[in-house]
Amino acid sequence: VIRFVARENVPRWLNVAVPLASIVLAAIVAGIMLLATGHDPLTTYRDIFQKSITQPGAFSQTLVSMTPLMFTGLAAAMAFRMRLWNIGGEGQLYMGAVGASAAGLFLHGLPGPLLILVMIVTGVLAGSLWASIPGALRAYFSTNEILTTLMLNYVAANVMYYLIFDSTSYWRDLTSPSAKVFPQGKYLVPAANWPQLQLGGVAIPFGLIVALGLAAALWGMIRATRFGFEMRVLADSPAVGRYAGIKTRRKVLSLMAISGAIAGLGGASQIGDFSHVLDPRGLEQAGFGYTGIVVAALARYNPVSVVVTSFFLGMLVNAGFALQGPGFPIGLTGTMEGILLFCVLGAEIFTRYRVSIRRRHAVPAAPAAAPPAAMAAAATDGEGR
Amino acid sequence: VTGINTNIGISIVMTAILYGTPLVFAGIGELLAERSGVLNLGVEGMMLMGAVMAFLASQRIGGPNWLILLVAVLAAMAAAAVMALIHAFVTITLRANQIVSGLALTIFAGVIGLSSYIAEDNRLGGKAGKHQFTDLNLFGLKNVPVIGPILFHQSAIVYLSWLVVLAAVLYLYRTRTGLHLRSVGESPQAADAMGINVARYRYAHTLAGGALAGAGGAVFTLEIATNWIDGLTAGAGWIAIALVIFSFWRPDLLIVGAYLFGAFTSFGFDLQARGITSIPTEFWSALPYVMTVVALVLVSVGSVRRRLGTPAALGIPYVREES
């Protein structure tokens, strides 16, 4: 019988080896799926690598894809860490984009740096207010935040669509000839475009620099502040936290607001760094909020690891855009993200438990030995094919 | 598909039932899984897998109409059950977090995942449905005023959903297995001590939940929608999960809630079909989601005092204590 025995302490190397092994496993599983549907996995993997790293300009493009994922990944990581399941990063990012584009359009006369600052502030506020709705419902009525945050994603998407497609709102372009045929948003003035840092031929978006600073700040906050300490206590045991006099309700409220603020900042970066216009379809199709959950889960909710995992998923997302077509269906990105997440999630048991194969109690030795032997035979069979 | 009836009241009820039917299937499925202690947030993904497989089957298979529809629904149920099996393996055998695994399932199978991948690989995008469920005229009674259309002029899959609800009520409250299922969800330790195989119950009901979610997805492609669009369930899977909470884990209340939310979904279409367009479409599209939040708040306010029906072991992996 195969059984899992809890480990008393986890050897350090396992924390590295198990995630690496699960990434390899994910690549194999995804490869089998590609083969089964008539695609060549090696070609696909080579294409992903070329389009996201080695081709000219590809690396800069990966940084572009990575930036929003780092924001939504950090947003999810902060909340999930305290078992506050904010899956509303998607909608909070939309609202951040709505807020930041409003500020950028309305205050178009301001000098660049000030305008960028105002955009950041409005994006943060809009995202955190939107997240505070489910935050307050959870804090005061213990309403399930998984469902409320998710429902509000759909509501936020409808708000954006209304502003651009179904109203004469401030965000909508009503003057240009093309806008009379196809509804579209107003473009921001060039002063509202966030700057880029050129570094040896690689363009680094301003938003990415902000996100890196934020990751470091959040890591410091969790490690070194009272808030971070209380957060960790509540994450480990809500009962202990309450006993120690930590105000759970206030923690839930502020953590949801922080998480929403980070996602909202991602929305502001999306407007300032990349699109320069409120584009509901583009934002909805990108699904940054949902991919952010994968980023956070792969990073095990650690803000510093989010930097690595968002880069990794940025590669995949960027390659998905670049390769779109019959050889690389759109759905492949999500499929591979899902496989990766399942493998990493499932493999975690090997860090927490030791696998022991032993004989069942009170059963004669011979029949008990049969199943493992049969399985070993089946395994070698499988390899032989 | 329901045409515009002369009586607006009846037409609202008819469309509410149509749009509520996927919620009935998926909701009962999730209810069974949760009763065994397994929270599966992958419903949206499983429904989309069911939807795409049903559509694919209905495009590719030839034969009599009823047989094609039957095979399409079975294909949807099988594909979604396979999705549920992944969740079951990761959470029951490998004891991973049910919330994260469920989210992974929705990303894996959902709008940017496998369902879209299969659709694009088979060039289903925008293709019109070839075989669709049509309304029956049961016992020739469809013209009886009011109850005629509602009770006797529905499609076979709507009648099937009523049977599923009836079966779920009988199963949960009138059978020994149903009693065991409830005990597995309430206290797996006690159930285990009684000799019930907790893991087997959890696997079986998670898979059954997946199969029903797949049937719910099939309703979209075989009756509601006329062609394939990626992500056409548009959050119905999430509303189904919320319905399980509103209905306090009871199948009889779940069907009522499903039709109520079917009405929230379709009410805007009813009005627009009648030329009432003064209220923007986005308002109607957002309505079911807003109402879900409202309903969740209402039941959470009410159930703070008394936890109405939440299986006590919901979301908690079961690990037998070593002797």
Short mmCIF file of N, CA and C in Angstrom, two decimals, chain A residues 3-5 33-34 37-39 80 85 87 133 137 140-144 146-148 150-152 154-155 157-159 161-162 165-166 285-287 290-291 293-294 297 301 324-326 328-339 341-342 345-350 352-353 358 361, chain B residues 39 41 44 83 86-87 90 93-97 99-118 120-121 123 230 234-236 238-239 241-243 245 279-290 292-293 296-298 300-301 304 319-320 322-323:
data_model
loop_
_atom_site.label_atom_id
_atom_site.label_comp_id
_atom_site.label_asym_id
_atom_site.label_seq_id
_atom_site.Cartn_x
_atom_site.Cartn_y
_atom_site.Cartn_z
N ARG A 3 1.38 4.92 1.08
CA ARG A 3 0.77 5.89 1.98
C ARG A 3 1.69 7.08 2.17
N PHE A 4 1.07 8.21 2.50
CA PHE A 4 1.83 9.43 2.71
C PHE A 4 2.02 9.63 4.20
N VAL A 5 3.27 9.79 4.63
CA VAL A 5 3.56 10.00 6.03
C VAL A 5 4.07 11.44 6.18
N MET A 33 -0.32 16.21 -24.54
CA MET A 33 -1.59 16.75 -25.02
C MET A 33 -1.41 17.35 -26.43
N LEU A 34 -0.29 18.03 -26.65
CA LEU A 34 -0.04 18.61 -27.98
C LEU A 34 0.06 17.50 -29.03
N THR A 37 -3.23 16.05 -30.01
CA THR A 37 -4.10 16.88 -30.85
C THR A 37 -3.39 17.27 -32.16
N GLY A 38 -2.32 16.52 -32.49
CA GLY A 38 -1.70 16.70 -33.79
C GLY A 38 -0.75 17.87 -33.90
N HIS A 39 -0.16 18.32 -32.78
CA HIS A 39 0.85 19.37 -32.84
C HIS A 39 2.18 18.76 -32.42
N PHE A 80 -4.37 35.97 -0.97
CA PHE A 80 -4.41 34.51 -0.81
C PHE A 80 -3.57 34.07 0.38
N TRP A 85 -9.67 34.98 -0.42
CA TRP A 85 -9.60 34.53 -1.81
C TRP A 85 -10.13 35.61 -2.74
N ILE A 87 -10.49 36.77 -6.01
CA ILE A 87 -10.27 36.46 -7.42
C ILE A 87 -10.84 37.57 -8.28
N ILE A 133 -15.71 46.65 -1.71
CA ILE A 133 -17.11 46.18 -1.64
C ILE A 133 -17.12 44.74 -1.11
N LEU A 137 -18.20 43.35 2.72
CA LEU A 137 -19.21 42.30 2.85
C LEU A 137 -18.64 41.10 3.61
N TYR A 140 -18.05 42.31 7.46
CA TYR A 140 -19.21 42.55 8.31
C TYR A 140 -20.26 41.45 8.27
N PHE A 141 -20.41 40.79 7.10
CA PHE A 141 -21.46 39.76 7.01
C PHE A 141 -20.90 38.37 6.75
N SER A 142 -19.59 38.22 6.78
CA SER A 142 -18.90 36.99 6.34
C SER A 142 -19.48 36.42 5.05
N THR A 143 -19.73 37.29 4.09
CA THR A 143 -20.18 36.83 2.77
C THR A 143 -18.99 36.27 2.02
N ASN A 144 -19.20 35.10 1.41
CA ASN A 144 -18.15 34.40 0.67
C ASN A 144 -17.49 35.31 -0.37
N ILE A 146 -15.02 34.69 -2.43
CA ILE A 146 -14.65 34.08 -3.70
C ILE A 146 -15.69 34.46 -4.75
N LEU A 147 -16.96 34.27 -4.37
CA LEU A 147 -18.03 34.50 -5.34
C LEU A 147 -18.29 35.98 -5.57
N THR A 148 -18.27 36.80 -4.49
CA THR A 148 -18.56 38.22 -4.70
C THR A 148 -17.47 38.89 -5.53
N LEU A 150 -15.61 37.53 -7.73
CA LEU A 150 -15.73 37.06 -9.11
C LEU A 150 -16.92 37.71 -9.83
N MET A 151 -18.06 37.80 -9.14
CA MET A 151 -19.24 38.41 -9.75
C MET A 151 -18.94 39.86 -10.14
N LEU A 152 -18.19 40.55 -9.27
CA LEU A 152 -17.90 41.96 -9.55
C LEU A 152 -16.97 42.11 -10.76
N TYR A 154 -17.49 40.58 -13.57
CA TYR A 154 -18.44 40.70 -14.69
C TYR A 154 -19.10 42.07 -14.67
N VAL A 155 -19.41 42.55 -13.46
CA VAL A 155 -20.04 43.86 -13.36
C VAL A 155 -19.07 44.93 -13.88
N ALA A 157 -16.66 44.61 -16.00
CA ALA A 157 -16.54 44.52 -17.46
C ALA A 157 -17.72 45.24 -18.11
N ASN A 158 -18.92 45.05 -17.54
CA ASN A 158 -20.09 45.72 -18.11
C ASN A 158 -20.01 47.23 -17.96
N VAL A 159 -19.44 47.69 -16.85
CA VAL A 159 -19.25 49.14 -16.67
C VAL A 159 -18.37 49.68 -17.79
N TYR A 161 -17.75 48.38 -20.76
CA TYR A 161 -18.43 48.30 -22.06
C TYR A 161 -19.45 49.42 -22.20
N TYR A 162 -20.15 49.70 -21.10
CA TYR A 162 -21.13 50.77 -21.13
C TYR A 162 -20.45 52.10 -21.46
N PHE A 165 -19.07 51.64 -25.32
CA PHE A 165 -19.91 51.19 -26.44
C PHE A 165 -21.35 51.68 -26.38
N ASP A 166 -21.81 52.07 -25.20
CA ASP A 166 -23.25 52.26 -25.10
C ASP A 166 -23.65 53.59 -24.46
N GLN A 285 -10.07 40.41 -23.10
CA GLN A 285 -9.43 39.27 -23.76
C GLN A 285 -8.11 38.90 -23.08
N ALA A 286 -7.41 39.91 -22.54
CA ALA A 286 -6.11 39.63 -21.94
C ALA A 286 -6.26 38.79 -20.67
N GLY A 287 -7.32 39.03 -19.90
CA GLY A 287 -7.54 38.24 -18.68
C GLY A 287 -6.38 38.28 -17.70
N TYR A 290 -7.01 36.84 -14.05
CA TYR A 290 -7.06 35.40 -13.85
C TYR A 290 -5.66 34.79 -13.95
N THR A 291 -4.86 35.28 -14.92
CA THR A 291 -3.50 34.76 -15.02
C THR A 291 -2.70 35.13 -13.77
N ILE A 293 -3.70 34.98 -10.80
CA ILE A 293 -3.92 33.94 -9.79
C ILE A 293 -2.93 32.80 -10.00
N VAL A 294 -2.69 32.44 -11.26
CA VAL A 294 -1.71 31.40 -11.56
C VAL A 294 -0.32 31.87 -11.11
N ALA A 297 -0.15 31.66 -7.30
CA ALA A 297 -0.15 30.29 -6.78
C ALA A 297 1.19 29.61 -7.06
N TYR A 301 2.49 32.48 -3.12
CA TYR A 301 2.06 33.71 -2.45
C TYR A 301 3.22 34.51 -1.86
N GLN A 324 -0.19 33.21 -32.23
CA GLN A 324 -1.60 32.96 -32.49
C GLN A 324 -1.86 32.48 -33.92
N GLY A 325 -2.57 31.39 -34.05
CA GLY A 325 -2.84 30.85 -35.37
C GLY A 325 -3.08 29.37 -35.27
N PRO A 326 -3.19 28.68 -36.39
CA PRO A 326 -3.53 27.26 -36.36
C PRO A 326 -2.52 26.43 -35.57
N PHE A 328 -0.88 27.36 -33.00
CA PHE A 328 -0.87 27.72 -31.58
C PHE A 328 -2.22 28.33 -31.23
N PRO A 329 -3.23 27.46 -31.00
CA PRO A 329 -4.57 27.99 -30.68
C PRO A 329 -4.53 28.89 -29.44
N ILE A 330 -5.43 29.88 -29.39
CA ILE A 330 -5.46 30.81 -28.24
C ILE A 330 -5.57 30.03 -26.94
N GLY A 331 -6.39 29.00 -26.95
CA GLY A 331 -6.66 28.25 -25.73
C GLY A 331 -5.45 27.52 -25.17
N LEU A 332 -4.39 27.41 -25.98
CA LEU A 332 -3.22 26.68 -25.51
C LEU A 332 -2.58 27.36 -24.29
N THR A 333 -2.61 28.71 -24.26
CA THR A 333 -2.00 29.43 -23.14
C THR A 333 -2.64 29.00 -21.82
N GLY A 334 -3.97 29.08 -21.75
CA GLY A 334 -4.67 28.72 -20.53
C GLY A 334 -4.51 27.24 -20.20
N THR A 335 -4.51 26.41 -21.24
CA THR A 335 -4.36 24.98 -21.03
C THR A 335 -3.01 24.70 -20.37
N MET A 336 -1.96 25.34 -20.88
CA MET A 336 -0.62 25.11 -20.32
C MET A 336 -0.51 25.70 -18.92
N GLU A 337 -1.13 26.86 -18.71
CA GLU A 337 -1.13 27.43 -17.35
C GLU A 337 -1.80 26.48 -16.37
N GLY A 338 -2.93 25.91 -16.80
CA GLY A 338 -3.67 25.00 -15.94
C GLY A 338 -2.86 23.76 -15.61
N ILE A 339 -2.22 23.18 -16.63
CA ILE A 339 -1.41 21.97 -16.42
C ILE A 339 -0.28 22.28 -15.43
N LEU A 341 -0.16 24.62 -13.17
CA LEU A 341 -0.67 24.84 -11.83
C LEU A 341 -1.04 23.52 -11.15
N PHE A 342 -1.70 22.63 -11.89
CA PHE A 342 -2.06 21.32 -11.32
C PHE A 342 -0.81 20.55 -10.90
N LEU A 345 0.75 22.18 -7.84
CA LEU A 345 -0.15 22.01 -6.71
C LEU A 345 -0.13 20.56 -6.21
N GLY A 346 -0.23 19.63 -7.15
CA GLY A 346 -0.27 18.22 -6.79
C GLY A 346 1.04 17.76 -6.19
N ALA A 347 2.14 18.30 -6.71
CA ALA A 347 3.45 17.83 -6.27
C ALA A 347 3.81 18.33 -4.88
N GLU A 348 3.08 19.36 -4.41
CA GLU A 348 3.38 19.91 -3.09
C GLU A 348 3.34 18.83 -2.01
N ILE A 349 2.53 17.80 -2.24
CA ILE A 349 2.40 16.75 -1.23
C ILE A 349 3.76 16.09 -0.95
N PHE A 350 4.64 16.10 -1.94
CA PHE A 350 5.94 15.45 -1.74
C PHE A 350 6.87 16.26 -0.86
N ARG A 352 5.46 17.97 1.74
CA ARG A 352 4.84 17.89 3.06
C ARG A 352 4.86 16.47 3.62
N TYR A 353 4.85 15.51 2.70
CA TYR A 353 4.75 14.11 3.15
C TYR A 353 5.87 13.29 2.52
N ARG A 358 4.42 0.24 2.04
CA ARG A 358 4.60 -0.85 2.99
C ARG A 358 3.43 -1.81 2.93
N HIS A 361 -1.36 -4.19 7.17
CA HIS A 361 -1.33 -4.97 8.40
C HIS A 361 -2.16 -6.23 8.25
N LEU B 39 -15.30 21.01 -2.42
CA LEU B 39 -15.68 22.25 -3.09
C LEU B 39 -14.98 22.26 -4.44
N LEU B 41 -14.47 24.58 -7.55
CA LEU B 41 -14.67 25.88 -8.19
C LEU B 41 -14.42 25.80 -9.70
N GLU B 44 -17.29 26.36 -13.96
CA GLU B 44 -17.30 27.12 -15.21
C GLU B 44 -16.47 26.41 -16.28
N MET B 83 -12.61 16.15 -16.42
CA MET B 83 -12.09 17.36 -15.78
C MET B 83 -12.23 17.26 -14.25
N ILE B 86 -9.58 15.19 -12.53
CA ILE B 86 -8.31 15.86 -12.23
C ILE B 86 -8.40 16.53 -10.87
N HIS B 87 -9.51 17.28 -10.66
CA HIS B 87 -9.70 17.98 -9.39
C HIS B 87 -9.75 16.98 -8.24
N VAL B 90 -6.20 15.59 -7.52
CA VAL B 90 -5.31 16.57 -6.91
C VAL B 90 -5.73 16.89 -5.47
N THR B 93 -6.64 12.68 -3.39
CA THR B 93 -5.47 11.81 -3.24
C THR B 93 -4.23 12.62 -2.84
N LEU B 94 -4.02 13.75 -3.53
CA LEU B 94 -2.80 14.53 -3.25
C LEU B 94 -3.03 15.64 -2.22
N ARG B 95 -4.28 15.75 -1.73
CA ARG B 95 -4.61 16.63 -0.61
C ARG B 95 -4.25 18.10 -0.83
N ALA B 96 -4.33 18.56 -2.09
CA ALA B 96 -4.03 19.96 -2.36
C ALA B 96 -5.22 20.83 -1.98
N ASN B 97 -4.99 22.13 -1.91
CA ASN B 97 -6.04 23.08 -1.56
C ASN B 97 -7.16 23.05 -2.61
N ILE B 99 -9.63 25.13 -3.16
CA ILE B 99 -9.94 26.41 -3.82
C ILE B 99 -8.99 26.64 -4.99
N VAL B 100 -7.69 26.48 -4.72
CA VAL B 100 -6.72 26.75 -5.78
C VAL B 100 -6.86 25.72 -6.91
N SER B 101 -7.10 24.47 -6.56
CA SER B 101 -7.25 23.45 -7.60
C SER B 101 -8.49 23.73 -8.47
N GLY B 102 -9.56 24.17 -7.85
CA GLY B 102 -10.77 24.50 -8.61
C GLY B 102 -10.53 25.67 -9.56
N LEU B 103 -9.82 26.69 -9.06
CA LEU B 103 -9.48 27.82 -9.93
C LEU B 103 -8.60 27.34 -11.08
N ALA B 104 -7.66 26.44 -10.76
CA ALA B 104 -6.78 25.90 -11.81
C ALA B 104 -7.62 25.19 -12.86
N LEU B 105 -8.66 24.48 -12.41
CA LEU B 105 -9.50 23.74 -13.35
C LEU B 105 -10.25 24.70 -14.28
N THR B 106 -10.74 25.81 -13.71
CA THR B 106 -11.45 26.78 -14.55
C THR B 106 -10.50 27.42 -15.55
N ILE B 107 -9.27 27.69 -15.14
CA ILE B 107 -8.31 28.27 -16.09
C ILE B 107 -7.92 27.23 -17.14
N PHE B 108 -7.71 25.99 -16.68
CA PHE B 108 -7.29 24.92 -17.59
C PHE B 108 -8.34 24.64 -18.67
N ALA B 109 -9.60 24.53 -18.24
CA ALA B 109 -10.63 24.10 -19.18
C ALA B 109 -11.42 25.26 -19.77
N GLY B 110 -11.30 26.45 -19.15
CA GLY B 110 -12.23 27.53 -19.43
C GLY B 110 -12.00 28.32 -20.71
N VAL B 111 -12.39 29.60 -20.64
CA VAL B 111 -12.49 30.42 -21.85
C VAL B 111 -11.14 30.61 -22.55
N ILE B 112 -10.03 30.67 -21.80
CA ILE B 112 -8.73 30.78 -22.47
C ILE B 112 -8.01 29.44 -22.44
N GLY B 113 -8.72 28.36 -22.11
CA GLY B 113 -8.07 27.07 -21.95
C GLY B 113 -8.53 26.03 -22.95
N LEU B 114 -8.64 24.79 -22.44
CA LEU B 114 -8.86 23.65 -23.31
C LEU B 114 -10.13 23.75 -24.17
N SER B 115 -11.20 24.33 -23.62
CA SER B 115 -12.44 24.40 -24.42
C SER B 115 -12.22 25.26 -25.67
N SER B 116 -11.49 26.35 -25.50
CA SER B 116 -11.19 27.21 -26.64
C SER B 116 -10.21 26.53 -27.59
N TYR B 117 -9.26 25.80 -27.01
CA TYR B 117 -8.26 25.06 -27.79
C TYR B 117 -8.94 24.04 -28.70
N ILE B 118 -9.87 23.27 -28.11
CA ILE B 118 -10.58 22.25 -28.89
C ILE B 118 -11.42 22.91 -29.98
N GLU B 120 -10.90 25.77 -31.47
CA GLU B 120 -10.10 26.32 -32.56
C GLU B 120 -9.47 25.20 -33.39
N ASP B 121 -9.01 24.13 -32.71
CA ASP B 121 -8.42 23.01 -33.43
C ASP B 121 -9.43 22.36 -34.38
N ARG B 123 -12.03 24.10 -35.68
CA ARG B 123 -12.65 25.21 -36.43
C ARG B 123 -14.14 25.35 -36.15
N ASP B 230 -16.24 31.24 -27.87
CA ASP B 230 -15.43 30.89 -26.70
C ASP B 230 -16.06 31.53 -25.45
N ALA B 234 -20.42 32.31 -19.93
CA ALA B 234 -20.42 33.66 -19.34
C ALA B 234 -20.70 33.69 -17.84
N GLY B 235 -20.02 32.85 -17.09
CA GLY B 235 -20.15 32.92 -15.64
C GLY B 235 -21.27 32.08 -15.04
N ALA B 236 -22.00 31.32 -15.88
CA ALA B 236 -23.09 30.49 -15.35
C ALA B 236 -22.55 29.50 -14.31
N TRP B 238 -20.21 29.92 -12.19
CA TRP B 238 -20.02 30.59 -10.89
C TRP B 238 -21.35 30.84 -10.23
N ILE B 239 -22.35 31.21 -11.04
CA ILE B 239 -23.68 31.43 -10.45
C ILE B 239 -24.20 30.11 -9.89
N ILE B 241 -22.45 27.77 -8.52
CA ILE B 241 -21.81 27.55 -7.21
C ILE B 241 -22.50 28.40 -6.15
N ALA B 242 -22.82 29.65 -6.52
CA ALA B 242 -23.51 30.53 -5.57
C ALA B 242 -24.90 29.97 -5.23
N LEU B 243 -25.58 29.39 -6.24
CA LEU B 243 -26.92 28.83 -6.01
C LEU B 243 -26.91 27.75 -4.93
N ILE B 245 -25.17 27.69 -2.35
CA ILE B 245 -25.20 28.37 -1.06
C ILE B 245 -26.60 28.93 -0.76
N ILE B 279 -33.30 51.01 -21.44
CA ILE B 279 -32.30 50.66 -20.43
C ILE B 279 -31.14 49.97 -21.15
N PRO B 280 -29.88 50.43 -20.91
CA PRO B 280 -28.75 49.88 -21.67
C PRO B 280 -28.56 48.38 -21.46
N THR B 281 -28.10 47.69 -22.50
CA THR B 281 -27.92 46.24 -22.43
C THR B 281 -26.96 45.84 -21.30
N GLU B 282 -25.95 46.70 -21.05
CA GLU B 282 -24.97 46.35 -20.02
C GLU B 282 -25.63 46.21 -18.66
N PHE B 283 -26.72 46.99 -18.44
CA PHE B 283 -27.42 46.87 -17.17
C PHE B 283 -27.99 45.47 -17.04
N TRP B 284 -28.64 45.00 -18.12
CA TRP B 284 -29.23 43.66 -18.07
C TRP B 284 -28.16 42.59 -17.99
N SER B 285 -27.03 42.79 -18.70
CA SER B 285 -25.96 41.77 -18.62
C SER B 285 -25.40 41.68 -17.22
N ALA B 286 -25.33 42.83 -16.53
CA ALA B 286 -24.72 42.81 -15.19
C ALA B 286 -25.71 42.34 -14.13
N LEU B 287 -27.01 42.37 -14.46
CA LEU B 287 -28.04 42.09 -13.44
C LEU B 287 -27.85 40.75 -12.71
N PRO B 288 -27.67 39.61 -13.44
CA PRO B 288 -27.55 38.36 -12.68
C PRO B 288 -26.37 38.35 -11.71
N TYR B 289 -25.28 39.01 -12.10
CA TYR B 289 -24.10 39.02 -11.22
C TYR B 289 -24.35 39.88 -10.00
N VAL B 290 -24.99 41.04 -10.21
CA VAL B 290 -25.31 41.90 -9.07
C VAL B 290 -26.29 41.18 -8.14
N THR B 292 -26.61 38.04 -7.73
CA THR B 292 -25.89 36.98 -7.02
C THR B 292 -25.23 37.54 -5.76
N VAL B 293 -24.59 38.71 -5.91
CA VAL B 293 -23.96 39.33 -4.74
C VAL B 293 -25.02 39.65 -3.69
N LEU B 296 -26.17 36.50 -2.00
CA LEU B 296 -25.14 35.98 -1.10
C LEU B 296 -25.13 36.76 0.21
N VAL B 297 -25.30 38.09 0.11
CA VAL B 297 -25.31 38.91 1.33
C VAL B 297 -26.53 38.54 2.17
N LEU B 298 -27.70 38.42 1.51
CA LEU B 298 -28.91 38.09 2.26
C LEU B 298 -28.76 36.79 3.03
N SER B 300 -26.01 35.32 3.89
CA SER B 300 -24.95 35.32 4.91
C SER B 300 -25.40 36.10 6.14
N VAL B 301 -26.23 37.14 5.94
CA VAL B 301 -26.77 37.85 7.09
C VAL B 301 -27.64 36.90 7.90
N VAL B 304 -25.54 33.76 9.69
CA VAL B 304 -24.49 33.96 10.66
C VAL B 304 -24.89 33.30 11.98
N VAL B 319 -7.72 13.24 6.20
CA VAL B 319 -6.53 12.43 6.44
C VAL B 319 -6.83 11.56 7.65
N ARG B 320 -6.80 10.27 7.44
CA ARG B 320 -7.10 9.38 8.57
C ARG B 320 -5.97 9.44 9.59
N GLU B 322 -3.34 8.24 12.13
CA GLU B 322 -2.60 6.98 12.21
C GLU B 322 -2.85 6.34 13.58
N SER B 323 -3.09 5.01 13.59
CA SER B 323 -3.32 4.35 14.87
C SER B 323 -2.00 4.02 15.52
#
